PDB file of C-alpha atoms in Angstrom:
ATOM      1  CA  MET A   1     150.432-103.914 -21.744  1.00 44.00           C
ATOM      2  CA  SER A   2     146.756-104.174 -20.773  1.00 58.00           C
ATOM      3  CA  SER A   3     145.453-101.760 -18.212  1.00 80.00           C
ATOM      4  CA  VAL A   4     145.215-104.634 -15.705  1.00 92.00           C
ATOM      5  CA  PRO A   5     148.477-106.361 -14.929  1.00 96.00           C
ATOM      6  CA  GLN A   6     148.505-110.037 -15.906  1.00 96.00           C
ATOM      7  CA  ASN A   7     151.795-111.116 -14.303  1.00 98.00           C
ATOM      8  CA  LYS A   8     154.453-110.168 -11.850  1.00 98.00           C
ATOM      9  CA  ALA A   9     156.468-108.008 -14.246  1.00 98.00           C
ATOM     10  CA  GLU A  10     153.392-105.976 -15.304  1.00 97.00           C
ATOM     11  CA  LEU A  11     152.276-105.567 -11.698  1.00 98.00           C
ATOM     12  CA  GLU A  12     155.746-104.299 -10.745  1.00 98.00           C
ATOM     13  CA  THR A  13     155.700-101.750 -13.615  1.00 98.00           C
ATOM     14  CA  ALA A  14     152.146-100.672 -12.892  1.00 97.00           C
ATOM     15  CA  ILE A  15     152.906 -99.818  -9.225  1.00 98.00           C
ATOM     16  CA  GLN A  16     156.264 -98.192  -9.988  1.00 98.00           C
ATOM     17  CA  VAL A  17     154.760 -95.957 -12.823  1.00 97.00           C
ATOM     18  CA  ALA A  18     151.665 -94.999 -10.832  1.00 97.00           C
ATOM     19  CA  PHE A  19     153.803 -94.298  -7.681  1.00 98.00           C
ATOM     20  CA  GLU A  20     156.329 -92.214  -9.453  1.00 98.00           C
ATOM     21  CA  LYS A  21     153.788 -90.001 -11.284  1.00 97.00           C
ATOM     22  CA  LEU A  22     151.702 -89.552  -8.143  1.00 98.00           C
ATOM     23  CA  LEU A  23     154.686 -88.688  -5.897  1.00 97.00           C
ATOM     24  CA  ALA A  24     155.782 -86.076  -8.380  1.00 97.00           C
ATOM     25  CA  ASP A  25     152.262 -84.615  -8.182  1.00 97.00           C
ATOM     26  CA  TYR A  26     152.339 -84.629  -4.404  1.00 97.00           C
ATOM     27  CA  GLN A  27     155.800 -82.992  -4.448  1.00 96.00           C
ATOM     28  CA  SER A  28     154.452 -80.112  -6.668  1.00 95.00           C
ATOM     29  CA  ILE A  29     151.780 -79.208  -4.194  1.00 96.00           C
ATOM     30  CA  PRO A  30     152.821 -76.746  -1.483  1.00 95.00           C
ATOM     31  CA  ALA A  31     152.479 -78.041   2.131  1.00 96.00           C
ATOM     32  CA  GLU A  32     150.242 -75.136   3.081  1.00 96.00           C
ATOM     33  CA  MET A  33     147.689 -76.418   0.522  1.00 96.00           C
ATOM     34  CA  SER A  34     147.931 -80.094   1.724  1.00 97.00           C
ATOM     35  CA  ARG A  35     145.064 -79.900   4.239  1.00 97.00           C
ATOM     36  CA  VAL A  36     142.707 -77.773   2.124  1.00 96.00           C
ATOM     37  CA  LYS A  37     139.459 -79.670   1.427  1.00 96.00           C
ATOM     38  CA  GLY A  38     138.920 -79.798  -2.301  1.00 95.00           C
ATOM     39  CA  VAL A  39     139.513 -83.330  -3.444  1.00 96.00           C
ATOM     40  CA  GLU A  40     136.526 -85.595  -4.225  1.00 94.00           C
ATOM     41  CA  GLY A  41     136.099 -87.944  -1.334  1.00 94.00           C
ATOM     42  CA  ASN A  42     135.365 -91.678  -1.167  1.00 90.00           C
ATOM     43  CA  ILE A  43     131.900 -90.996   0.151  1.00 90.00           C
ATOM     44  CA  LYS A  44     129.584 -89.377  -2.359  1.00 90.00           C
ATOM     45  CA  GLY A  45     129.381 -85.640  -1.930  1.00 93.00           C
ATOM     46  CA  THR A  46     132.318 -85.335   0.437  1.00 95.00           C
ATOM     47  CA  GLU A  47     135.590 -83.461   0.004  1.00 96.00           C
ATOM     48  CA  ILE A  48     138.879 -84.445   1.458  1.00 98.00           C
ATOM     49  CA  SER A  49     142.408 -82.979   1.516  1.00 98.00           C
ATOM     50  CA  ILE A  50     145.604 -83.951  -0.279  1.00 98.00           C
ATOM     51  CA  CYS A  51     146.873 -85.362   3.009  1.00 98.00           C
ATOM     52  CA  ASP A  52     143.679 -87.488   3.245  1.00 98.00           C
ATOM     53  CA  THR A  53     144.460 -88.998  -0.111  1.00 98.00           C
ATOM     54  CA  LEU A  54     147.933 -89.955   1.149  1.00 98.00           C
ATOM     55  CA  ALA A  55     146.398 -91.470   4.288  1.00 98.00           C
ATOM     56  CA  TYR A  56     143.978 -93.464   2.022  1.00 98.00           C
ATOM     57  CA  LEU A  57     146.846 -94.892   0.031  1.00 98.00           C
ATOM     58  CA  ILE A  58     148.941 -95.669   3.006  1.00 98.00           C
ATOM     59  CA  GLY A  59     145.988 -97.391   4.723  1.00 98.00           C
ATOM     60  CA  TRP A  60     145.324 -99.699   1.767  1.00 98.00           C
ATOM     61  CA  GLY A  61     149.020-100.436   1.365  1.00 98.00           C
ATOM     62  CA  GLN A  62     149.222-101.387   5.019  1.00 98.00           C
ATOM     63  CA  LEU A  63     146.206-103.565   4.715  1.00 98.00           C
ATOM     64  CA  VAL A  64     147.749-105.514   1.810  1.00 98.00           C
ATOM     65  CA  LEU A  65     150.820-106.078   3.934  1.00 98.00           C
ATOM     66  CA  LYS A  66     148.750-107.063   6.863  1.00 98.00           C
ATOM     67  CA  TRP A  67     146.577-109.485   4.887  1.00 98.00           C
ATOM     68  CA  HIS A  68     149.665-111.155   3.441  1.00 97.00           C
ATOM     69  CA  GLY A  69     151.412-111.342   6.773  1.00 97.00           C
ATOM     70  CA  LEU A  70     148.362-112.979   8.435  1.00 97.00           C
ATOM     71  CA  LYS A  71     147.822-115.481   5.597  1.00 96.00           C
ATOM     72  CA  SER A  72     151.549-116.314   5.463  1.00 96.00           C
ATOM     73  CA  GLN A  73     151.159-117.389   9.114  1.00 97.00           C
ATOM     74  CA  GLY A  74     148.058-119.446   8.416  1.00 96.00           C
ATOM     75  CA  LYS A  75     145.848-116.968  10.354  1.00 97.00           C
ATOM     76  CA  THR A  76     142.423-115.811   9.378  1.00 95.00           C
ATOM     77  CA  VAL A  77     142.162-112.482   7.649  1.00 96.00           C
ATOM     78  CA  ASP A  78     139.199-110.220   8.453  1.00 95.00           C
ATOM     79  CA  PHE A  79     138.608-108.761   4.923  1.00 96.00           C
ATOM     80  CA  PRO A  80     138.756-105.857   4.255  1.00 97.00           C
ATOM     81  CA  GLU A  81     139.554-104.909   7.839  1.00 97.00           C
ATOM     82  CA  THR A  82     138.237-105.749  11.261  1.00 96.00           C
ATOM     83  CA  GLY A  83     135.049-103.834  11.852  1.00 97.00           C
ATOM     84  CA  PHE A  84     134.360-103.152   8.200  1.00 97.00           C
ATOM     85  CA  LYS A  85     132.588-104.966   5.363  1.00 97.00           C
ATOM     86  CA  TRP A  86     133.284-104.574   1.722  1.00 96.00           C
ATOM     87  CA  ASN A  87     130.239-102.354   1.351  1.00 96.00           C
ATOM     88  CA  GLN A  88     131.664 -99.931   3.994  1.00 96.00           C
ATOM     89  CA  LEU A  89     134.737 -98.835   2.076  1.00 95.00           C
ATOM     90  CA  GLY A  90     133.862 -95.181   2.433  1.00 95.00           C
ATOM     91  CA  GLU A  91     133.850 -95.534   6.202  1.00 96.00           C
ATOM     92  CA  LEU A  92     137.109 -97.437   6.037  1.00 97.00           C
ATOM     93  CA  ALA A  93     138.675 -94.597   3.943  1.00 97.00           C
ATOM     94  CA  THR A  94     137.536 -92.149   6.646  1.00 97.00           C
ATOM     95  CA  SER A  95     139.158 -94.235   9.317  1.00 98.00           C
ATOM     96  CA  PHE A  96     142.406 -93.937   7.416  1.00 98.00           C
ATOM     97  CA  HIS A  97     142.025 -90.120   7.230  1.00 97.00           C
ATOM     98  CA  GLN A  98     141.500 -90.023  10.974  1.00 98.00           C
ATOM     99  CA  GLN A  99     144.364 -92.344  11.710  1.00 98.00           C
ATOM    100  CA  TYR A 100     146.858 -90.055   9.913  1.00 98.00           C
ATOM    101  CA  SER A 101     145.080 -86.678  10.575  1.00 97.00           C
ATOM    102  CA  GLN A 102     147.978 -85.369  12.760  1.00 97.00           C
ATOM    103  CA  TRP A 103     150.753 -86.360  10.392  1.00 98.00           C
ATOM    104  CA  GLY A 104     152.670 -83.686   8.508  1.00 97.00           C
ATOM    105  CA  TYR A 105     152.535 -83.574   4.698  1.00 98.00           C
ATOM    106  CA  HIS A 106     156.199 -84.530   4.253  1.00 98.00           C
ATOM    107  CA  ASP A 107     155.871 -87.422   6.775  1.00 98.00           C
ATOM    108  CA  LEU A 108     152.823 -88.749   4.872  1.00 98.00           C
ATOM    109  CA  GLN A 109     154.772 -88.607   1.631  1.00 98.00           C
ATOM    110  CA  GLU A 110     157.694 -90.491   3.283  1.00 98.00           C
ATOM    111  CA  GLU A 111     155.268 -93.138   4.733  1.00 98.00           C
ATOM    112  CA  PHE A 112     153.538 -93.511   1.319  1.00 98.00           C
ATOM    113  CA  GLU A 113     156.958 -94.210  -0.246  1.00 98.00           C
ATOM    114  CA  ALA A 114     157.912 -96.648   2.587  1.00 98.00           C
ATOM    115  CA  VAL A 115     154.634 -98.580   2.384  1.00 98.00           C
ATOM    116  CA  THR A 116     154.910 -98.737  -1.484  1.00 98.00           C
ATOM    117  CA  ARG A 117     158.556-100.059  -1.154  1.00 98.00           C
ATOM    118  CA  LYS A 118     157.313-102.772   1.284  1.00 98.00           C
ATOM    119  CA  VAL A 119     154.605-103.814  -1.203  1.00 98.00           C
ATOM    120  CA  GLN A 120     157.148-103.788  -3.972  1.00 98.00           C
ATOM    121  CA  LYS A 121     159.472-106.006  -1.943  1.00 98.00           C
ATOM    122  CA  LEU A 122     156.587-108.394  -1.261  1.00 98.00           C
ATOM    123  CA  ILE A 123     155.938-108.688  -4.926  1.00 98.00           C
ATOM    124  CA  ALA A 124     159.722-109.105  -5.759  1.00 98.00           C
ATOM    125  CA  ASP A 125     159.900-111.919  -3.090  1.00 98.00           C
ATOM    126  CA  THR A 126     156.823-113.713  -4.473  1.00 98.00           C
ATOM    127  CA  SER A 127     156.808-115.956  -7.594  1.00 98.00           C
ATOM    128  CA  ASN A 128     154.656-115.207 -10.548  1.00 98.00           C
ATOM    129  CA  GLU A 129     152.857-118.472  -9.841  1.00 98.00           C
ATOM    130  CA  ASP A 130     151.955-117.422  -6.286  1.00 97.00           C
ATOM    131  CA  LEU A 131     150.955-113.915  -7.573  1.00 98.00           C
ATOM    132  CA  TYR A 132     148.827-114.925 -10.587  1.00 98.00           C
ATOM    133  CA  GLU A 133     148.220-118.607 -10.900  1.00 97.00           C
ATOM    134  CA  VAL A 134     146.395-119.531  -7.643  1.00 96.00           C
ATOM    135  CA  ASN A 135     143.286-118.016  -5.990  1.00 96.00           C
ATOM    136  CA  TRP A 136     144.394-116.190  -2.832  1.00 96.00           C
ATOM    137  CA  TYR A 137     141.184-114.608  -1.662  1.00 96.00           C
ATOM    138  CA  GLU A 138     137.867-116.037  -2.906  1.00 95.00           C
ATOM    139  CA  LYS A 139     138.247-115.926  -6.705  1.00 96.00           C
ATOM    140  CA  TRP A 140     141.108-113.307  -6.709  1.00 96.00           C
ATOM    141  CA  THR A 141     144.782-113.914  -7.015  1.00 97.00           C
ATOM    142  CA  LEU A 142     147.255-112.198  -4.697  1.00 98.00           C
ATOM    143  CA  GLY A 143     148.457-110.170  -7.661  1.00 98.00           C
ATOM    144  CA  ARG A 144     144.993-108.830  -8.400  1.00 97.00           C
ATOM    145  CA  MET A 145     144.381-107.981  -4.675  1.00 97.00           C
ATOM    146  CA  ILE A 146     147.622-106.114  -4.563  1.00 98.00           C
ATOM    147  CA  GLN A 147     146.701-104.241  -7.793  1.00 97.00           C
ATOM    148  CA  PHE A 148     143.127-103.499  -6.560  1.00 96.00           C
ATOM    149  CA  ASN A 149     144.594-101.799  -3.461  1.00 96.00           C
ATOM    150  CA  THR A 150     147.813-100.093  -4.812  1.00 97.00           C
ATOM    151  CA  SER A 151     148.254 -99.214  -8.445  1.00 96.00           C
ATOM    152  CA  SER A 152     144.476 -98.878  -9.166  1.00 95.00           C
ATOM    153  CA  PRO A 153     143.773 -96.493  -6.292  1.00 96.00           C
ATOM    154  CA  MET A 154     146.971 -94.678  -7.085  1.00 97.00           C
ATOM    155  CA  LYS A 155     145.748 -93.946 -10.618  1.00 96.00           C
ATOM    156  CA  ASN A 156     142.355 -92.991  -9.299  1.00 96.00           C
ATOM    157  CA  VAL A 157     143.850 -90.602  -6.642  1.00 97.00           C
ATOM    158  CA  ARG A 158     146.181 -89.086  -9.184  1.00 97.00           C
ATOM    159  CA  THR A 159     143.220 -87.946 -11.271  1.00 97.00           C
ATOM    160  CA  LYS A 160     141.660 -86.323  -8.227  1.00 96.00           C
ATOM    161  CA  VAL A 161     145.007 -84.748  -7.150  1.00 96.00           C
ATOM    162  CA  ARG A 162     145.543 -83.294 -10.584  1.00 96.00           C
ATOM    163  CA  ARG A 163     141.932 -81.936 -10.598  1.00 95.00           C
ATOM    164  CA  PHE A 164     142.738 -80.247  -7.198  1.00 96.00           C
ATOM    165  CA  LYS A 165     145.974 -78.796  -8.531  1.00 94.00           C
ATOM    166  CA  ARG A 166     144.144 -77.253 -11.468  1.00 93.00           C
ATOM    167  CA  SER A 167     141.582 -75.721  -9.274  1.00 92.00           C
ATOM    168  CA  PHE A 168     143.612 -74.536  -6.328  1.00 88.00           C
ATOM    169  CA  ILE A 169     147.260 -74.210  -7.303  1.00 84.00           C
ATOM    170  CA  PRO A 170     148.215 -71.108  -9.443  1.00 80.00           C
ATOM    171  CA  LYS A 171     150.245 -71.968 -12.587  1.00 77.00           C
ATOM    172  CA  GLN A 172     153.948 -70.994 -12.134  1.00 64.00           C
TER     173      GLN A 172
END
């Protein structure tokens, strides 16, 4: 399998594998460490918490679902999100951190799982043709847009989470 999913089955596998590995990492981090700033942020030179990484992944998953919902109803989608341009993704990430700043660590993990399951259901309910054989947003297929905003950031975040664990969590 290439590193970039080329069809529905590969996309389903990529999300499931990335999700399971990342969730296991989250579950190995004690809640009292979840708000410690020590993870490389989305804006150069910033540090965020483990909870912020969850907020980021939840935020992008929710956007994928929102985009699909609006487009399915024939409505216009304000990509990537109302009030943000593609060159403002750091600011968008910060808005996700703020949106979920009062959530507990366990609640964030549950929401991450719930959003991931909704994205997986969207994929399961969509044909390979609709996912990978027609342009959905500009030159991108729906499958690529889902991958860009789910499995890819999950892999990226996992690298950062594991780096945080090595630096901040004593080996058992």
